[in-house]
Amino acid sequence: MTQWEVVVGLIVLLFLQVLAQFRSHGRTQWPVPYRRFDHRPDVDSYCEALYPFCPTGDRDGRITCSQIPEVYAPFWCNQGAACFFDGIDDLHWSQNGTLEKIGEITGDQFNDLAQWIQKDNETGIYYETWSVHSDPGLNATVWFESYDCSQFVHRTYKKLTELGAKLSSRSQTNYTKIYLYSGEPTYLGNDSAIFGQPALKNLAEDIRGFYHTFRPHQSFTDFAISLLEAYKKTERKSMCLFKETHLD
C-alpha cells in the first residue's frame, strides 16, 4: 500500500472530524483551521509497518496508516515512520540536491528550536496532503489548507526568525503543491454518531466499505485484488486534481 492510497483513505474521516469542531449556527468556518491536540496518541503494535521504507537509515518501525481491526468504526493508527541518519550526508545532498548554509544560530536558539519542534510534532498529529478549493480561480473559496512537509519547513523558518536567527539564501526553494477541487464539504456526523446510531447504519457501512480496500496485513493475492478494486472505484469517480510546482 502506498502512502498516496493511505492518505486518500484518511481524508474522509479527517474531514468529518475537523468539520465537527468549527460549526456555528449551521455554518462552517472556511477554511477549517488546523486542529492542534494536547498530545500524540500512544503507539499500537498493530500498526507496525510490514514493508518499511528506510534504504540507508535506521527505521523506527512505524508508519502512518488507516487500519480496520475487529472494531466497528475504522481505526486510524496515526503513527509516522521516521528514518535516522548519522549526521548530514554531504555527498548525497551535493549529488541529489542543494546543500547551502543559510544562517547561524546560538546554542540557546538551537535548544529553543529543538523544544519547539518536539511540541509541534506532539500537537500536530494529522497530515493534510491537499489544499482543497472550490475551483481553480483566483477568488476560489478555500475549504482546507494543506498541512504537509513543505509547511513544516515554512513554520521552522518562521520560528528561527522569531528566535532571532538571520537567514539568507541564494537558492530558490522548490516544492510541489497539490490542489483538490470540490464542492462545499458536507458535515455528516462524528464517530459516535455515525457508528453508534442504527439510523446511520448505511452511511457507516459505506465508510467501512471504502476503508476495506486499504486494510493491512493482507496476503499478496488479497492485496492485488484490493488494488484492482480500488482502481476500478477510482476510475468511476469524477475528480479534478491539479499538481503545480511552486518556486519560493
Short mmCIF file of C-alpha atoms in Angstrom, two decimals:
data_model
loop_
_atom_site.label_atom_id
_atom_site.label_comp_id
_atom_site.label_asym_id
_atom_site.label_seq_id
_atom_site.Cartn_x
_atom_site.Cartn_y
_atom_site.Cartn_z
CA MET A 1 0.00 0.00 0.00
CA THR A 2 1.44 3.36 -0.98
CA GLN A 3 1.33 6.48 1.16
CA TRP A 4 -0.86 8.10 -1.51
CA GLU A 5 -3.53 5.41 -1.12
CA VAL A 6 -3.40 5.72 2.64
CA VAL A 7 -3.95 9.47 2.51
CA VAL A 8 -6.96 9.02 0.21
CA GLY A 9 -8.45 6.77 2.86
CA LEU A 10 -7.67 9.11 5.73
CA ILE A 11 -9.10 12.24 4.18
CA VAL A 12 -12.72 11.07 4.55
CA LEU A 13 -12.68 10.71 8.32
CA LEU A 14 -10.38 13.68 8.82
CA PHE A 15 -12.89 15.92 7.04
CA LEU A 16 -15.64 14.65 9.33
CA GLN A 17 -13.56 15.04 12.48
CA VAL A 18 -12.25 18.53 11.76
CA LEU A 19 -15.51 19.91 10.42
CA ALA A 20 -17.20 18.96 13.68
CA GLN A 21 -15.02 21.41 15.60
CA PHE A 22 -15.91 24.51 13.63
CA ARG A 23 -19.67 24.67 13.11
CA SER A 24 -21.70 27.55 14.46
CA HIS A 25 -25.45 28.08 13.84
CA GLY A 26 -25.38 25.65 10.92
CA ARG A 27 -22.50 27.41 9.17
CA THR A 28 -18.93 26.17 8.87
CA GLN A 29 -15.88 28.39 9.08
CA TRP A 30 -13.84 28.24 5.84
CA PRO A 31 -11.08 27.38 5.56
CA VAL A 32 -11.29 24.99 8.50
CA PRO A 33 -8.37 25.84 10.84
CA TYR A 34 -5.84 23.11 11.52
CA ARG A 35 -6.70 21.43 14.80
CA ARG A 36 -3.97 21.04 17.43
CA PHE A 37 -4.10 18.32 20.08
CA ASP A 38 -2.70 18.09 23.61
CA HIS A 39 -0.57 15.05 22.84
CA ARG A 40 0.10 12.34 20.29
CA PRO A 41 -1.79 9.06 20.85
CA ASP A 42 0.09 6.07 22.23
CA VAL A 43 1.61 3.69 19.70
CA ASP A 44 -0.11 0.43 18.87
CA SER A 45 1.80 -2.72 17.89
CA TYR A 46 -0.95 -3.46 15.35
CA CYS A 47 0.32 -0.51 13.30
CA GLU A 48 3.89 -1.72 12.75
CA ALA A 49 4.86 -1.38 9.10
CA LEU A 50 5.16 -4.66 7.19
CA TYR A 51 7.19 -3.02 4.42
CA PRO A 52 9.29 -0.23 5.98
CA PHE A 53 11.00 2.30 3.73
CA CYS A 54 14.41 3.31 5.04
CA PRO A 55 17.00 2.25 2.42
CA THR A 56 20.03 3.92 4.01
CA GLY A 57 18.96 4.77 7.55
CA ASP A 58 17.72 3.14 10.73
CA ARG A 59 13.92 2.94 10.95
CA ASP A 60 11.67 3.22 13.99
CA GLY A 61 9.29 0.53 12.71
CA ARG A 62 6.13 2.60 12.35
CA ILE A 63 4.14 4.16 9.55
CA THR A 64 1.02 6.29 9.24
CA CYS A 65 -1.80 4.07 8.02
CA SER A 66 -5.58 3.73 8.18
CA GLN A 67 -6.46 0.41 9.76
CA ILE A 68 -9.51 -1.76 10.40
CA PRO A 69 -9.03 -4.25 13.23
CA GLU A 70 -12.09 -6.07 14.56
CA VAL A 71 -13.94 -2.96 15.69
CA TYR A 72 -16.97 -1.39 14.06
CA ALA A 73 -15.57 2.10 13.47
CA PRO A 74 -12.39 2.49 11.37
CA PHE A 75 -9.24 2.69 13.46
CA TRP A 76 -6.53 5.17 12.49
CA CYS A 77 -3.02 4.18 13.54
CA ASN A 78 -1.64 7.73 13.37
CA GLN A 79 1.98 6.66 13.62
CA GLY A 80 4.61 8.29 11.45
CA ALA A 81 7.62 6.44 10.07
CA ALA A 82 10.99 8.03 10.74
CA CYS A 83 14.44 7.31 9.31
CA PHE A 84 17.52 8.22 11.31
CA PHE A 85 20.90 9.13 9.84
CA ASP A 86 24.27 9.82 11.45
CA GLY A 87 24.92 13.47 10.61
CA ILE A 88 24.46 15.18 7.23
CA ASP A 89 25.32 13.12 4.16
CA ASP A 90 27.26 15.79 2.25
CA LEU A 91 27.91 13.54 -0.76
CA HIS A 92 24.25 12.57 -1.13
CA TRP A 93 22.96 16.14 -1.00
CA SER A 94 25.66 17.50 -3.29
CA GLN A 95 24.74 14.88 -5.91
CA ASN A 96 20.95 14.85 -5.48
CA GLY A 97 20.01 18.24 -4.09
CA THR A 98 21.32 21.50 -2.72
CA LEU A 99 23.35 21.86 0.45
CA GLU A 100 23.74 25.51 1.40
CA LYS A 101 24.46 27.43 4.57
CA ILE A 102 21.57 29.83 5.20
CA GLY A 103 22.47 31.23 8.61
CA GLU A 104 23.94 30.75 12.06
CA ILE A 105 22.25 30.28 15.44
CA THR A 106 23.46 30.19 19.02
CA GLY A 107 23.30 27.19 21.32
CA ASP A 108 20.36 28.71 23.19
CA GLN A 109 18.50 29.27 19.92
CA PHE A 110 19.19 25.68 18.90
CA ASN A 111 17.81 24.37 22.20
CA ASP A 112 14.72 26.56 21.91
CA LEU A 113 14.17 25.33 18.35
CA ALA A 114 14.52 21.69 19.44
CA GLN A 115 11.85 22.18 22.12
CA TRP A 116 9.56 23.88 19.61
CA ILE A 117 9.98 21.03 17.09
CA GLN A 118 9.06 18.48 19.75
CA LYS A 119 5.94 20.44 20.69
CA ASP A 120 4.99 20.95 17.04
CA ASN A 121 5.26 17.20 16.45
CA GLU A 122 3.32 16.25 19.57
CA THR A 123 0.40 18.62 18.92
CA GLY A 124 0.15 18.44 15.11
CA ILE A 125 -0.80 14.80 14.71
CA TYR A 126 -2.55 14.56 11.33
CA TYR A 127 -1.41 15.25 7.78
CA GLU A 128 -3.29 17.10 5.04
CA THR A 129 -1.88 16.35 1.58
CA TRP A 130 -4.11 18.65 -0.43
CA SER A 131 -5.23 22.23 -0.40
CA VAL A 132 -8.94 21.86 -1.13
CA HIS A 133 -10.52 24.72 -3.10
CA SER A 134 -13.92 25.27 -4.65
CA ASP A 135 -12.44 25.83 -8.12
CA PRO A 136 -9.14 26.78 -9.85
CA GLY A 137 -9.95 30.53 -9.94
CA LEU A 138 -8.11 33.24 -8.01
CA ASN A 139 -11.24 34.05 -5.97
CA ALA A 140 -12.00 30.44 -5.10
CA THR A 141 -13.16 29.51 -1.61
CA VAL A 142 -10.55 27.57 0.36
CA TRP A 143 -12.12 24.65 2.21
CA PHE A 144 -8.95 23.13 3.70
CA GLU A 145 -5.33 24.26 3.74
CA SER A 146 -2.60 21.67 3.29
CA TYR A 147 -0.51 20.56 6.27
CA ASP A 148 2.45 18.78 4.73
CA CYS A 149 6.25 18.61 4.73
CA SER A 150 6.69 21.94 2.97
CA GLN A 151 4.52 23.62 5.61
CA PHE A 152 6.86 22.30 8.31
CA VAL A 153 9.79 23.96 6.52
CA HIS A 154 7.90 27.26 6.41
CA ARG A 155 6.97 27.02 10.10
CA THR A 156 10.58 26.25 11.01
CA TYR A 157 11.92 29.23 9.07
CA LYS A 158 9.36 31.45 10.79
CA LYS A 159 10.31 30.11 14.23
CA LEU A 160 14.02 30.61 13.56
CA THR A 161 13.30 34.22 12.64
CA GLU A 162 11.27 34.68 15.83
CA LEU A 163 14.23 33.34 17.81
CA GLY A 164 16.47 35.99 16.27
CA ALA A 165 18.25 34.00 13.57
CA LYS A 166 19.35 35.85 10.43
CA LEU A 167 18.54 33.72 7.40
CA SER A 168 19.53 34.28 3.78
CA SER A 169 19.77 32.06 0.72
CA ARG A 170 20.95 32.39 -2.87
CA SER A 171 18.88 29.40 -3.97
CA GLN A 172 15.18 29.05 -4.77
CA THR A 173 13.22 26.64 -2.60
CA ASN A 174 11.27 24.23 -4.80
CA TYR A 175 8.25 22.31 -3.54
CA THR A 176 5.18 20.66 -5.01
CA LYS A 177 1.69 21.86 -4.16
CA ILE A 178 -1.36 19.68 -4.83
CA TYR A 179 -4.85 21.16 -5.19
CA LEU A 180 -8.11 19.25 -4.95
CA TYR A 181 -11.21 21.00 -6.33
CA SER A 182 -14.51 20.16 -4.68
CA GLY A 183 -17.98 21.44 -3.93
CA GLU A 184 -18.66 22.58 -0.36
CA PRO A 185 -17.97 19.68 2.03
CA THR A 186 -20.97 18.41 3.96
CA TYR A 187 -20.73 17.52 7.64
CA LEU A 188 -22.15 14.03 8.13
CA GLY A 189 -21.53 13.45 11.84
CA ASN A 190 -18.84 12.41 14.28
CA ASP A 191 -17.56 8.92 15.06
CA SER A 192 -20.05 8.08 17.80
CA ALA A 193 -23.00 9.41 15.79
CA ILE A 194 -22.19 7.59 12.54
CA PHE A 195 -21.12 4.28 14.04
CA GLY A 196 -23.33 4.33 17.12
CA GLN A 197 -26.79 5.01 15.72
CA PRO A 198 -28.83 2.42 13.79
CA ALA A 199 -30.35 5.20 11.66
CA LEU A 200 -26.93 5.88 10.10
CA LYS A 201 -26.07 2.23 9.50
CA ASN A 202 -25.94 2.62 5.71
CA LEU A 203 -23.52 5.55 5.97
CA ALA A 204 -21.35 3.59 8.41
CA GLU A 205 -21.26 0.60 6.07
CA ASP A 206 -20.30 2.83 3.13
CA ILE A 207 -17.35 4.25 5.09
CA ARG A 208 -16.24 0.80 6.22
CA GLY A 209 -16.56 -0.44 2.67
CA PHE A 210 -14.29 2.36 1.48
CA TYR A 211 -11.63 1.52 4.06
CA HIS A 212 -11.87 -2.22 3.40
CA THR A 213 -9.73 -1.85 0.29
CA PHE A 214 -6.92 -0.33 2.34
CA ARG A 215 -6.90 -2.87 5.17
CA PRO A 216 -3.44 -4.03 6.31
CA HIS A 217 -1.97 -7.49 6.84
CA GLN A 218 -3.27 -8.86 3.54
CA SER A 219 -1.69 -11.71 1.60
CA PHE A 220 -0.11 -10.85 -1.74
CA THR A 221 -3.16 -12.22 -3.58
CA ASP A 222 -5.64 -10.28 -1.42
CA PHE A 223 -3.55 -7.13 -1.81
CA ALA A 224 -3.58 -7.47 -5.62
CA ILE A 225 -7.37 -7.91 -5.59
CA SER A 226 -7.82 -4.91 -3.28
CA LEU A 227 -5.58 -2.80 -5.51
CA LEU A 228 -7.70 -3.72 -8.54
CA GLU A 229 -10.90 -2.90 -6.63
CA ALA A 230 -9.51 0.49 -5.60
CA TYR A 231 -8.52 1.24 -9.20
CA LYS A 232 -11.98 0.39 -10.51
CA LYS A 233 -13.69 2.53 -7.87
CA THR A 234 -11.36 5.47 -8.51
CA GLU A 235 -11.84 5.16 -12.26
CA ARG A 236 -15.60 5.58 -11.85
CA LYS A 237 -15.26 8.74 -9.79
CA SER A 238 -15.10 12.20 -11.31
CA MET A 239 -12.42 14.22 -9.57
CA CYS A 240 -10.32 17.17 -10.69
CA LEU A 241 -6.76 17.06 -9.39
CA PHE A 242 -4.18 19.70 -10.21
CA LYS A 243 -0.49 19.44 -9.39
CA GLU A 244 1.66 22.54 -9.51
CA THR A 245 5.29 23.24 -8.64
CA HIS A 246 5.97 26.48 -6.76
CA LEU A 247 9.27 28.30 -6.56
CA ASP A 248 9.99 30.45 -3.50
#
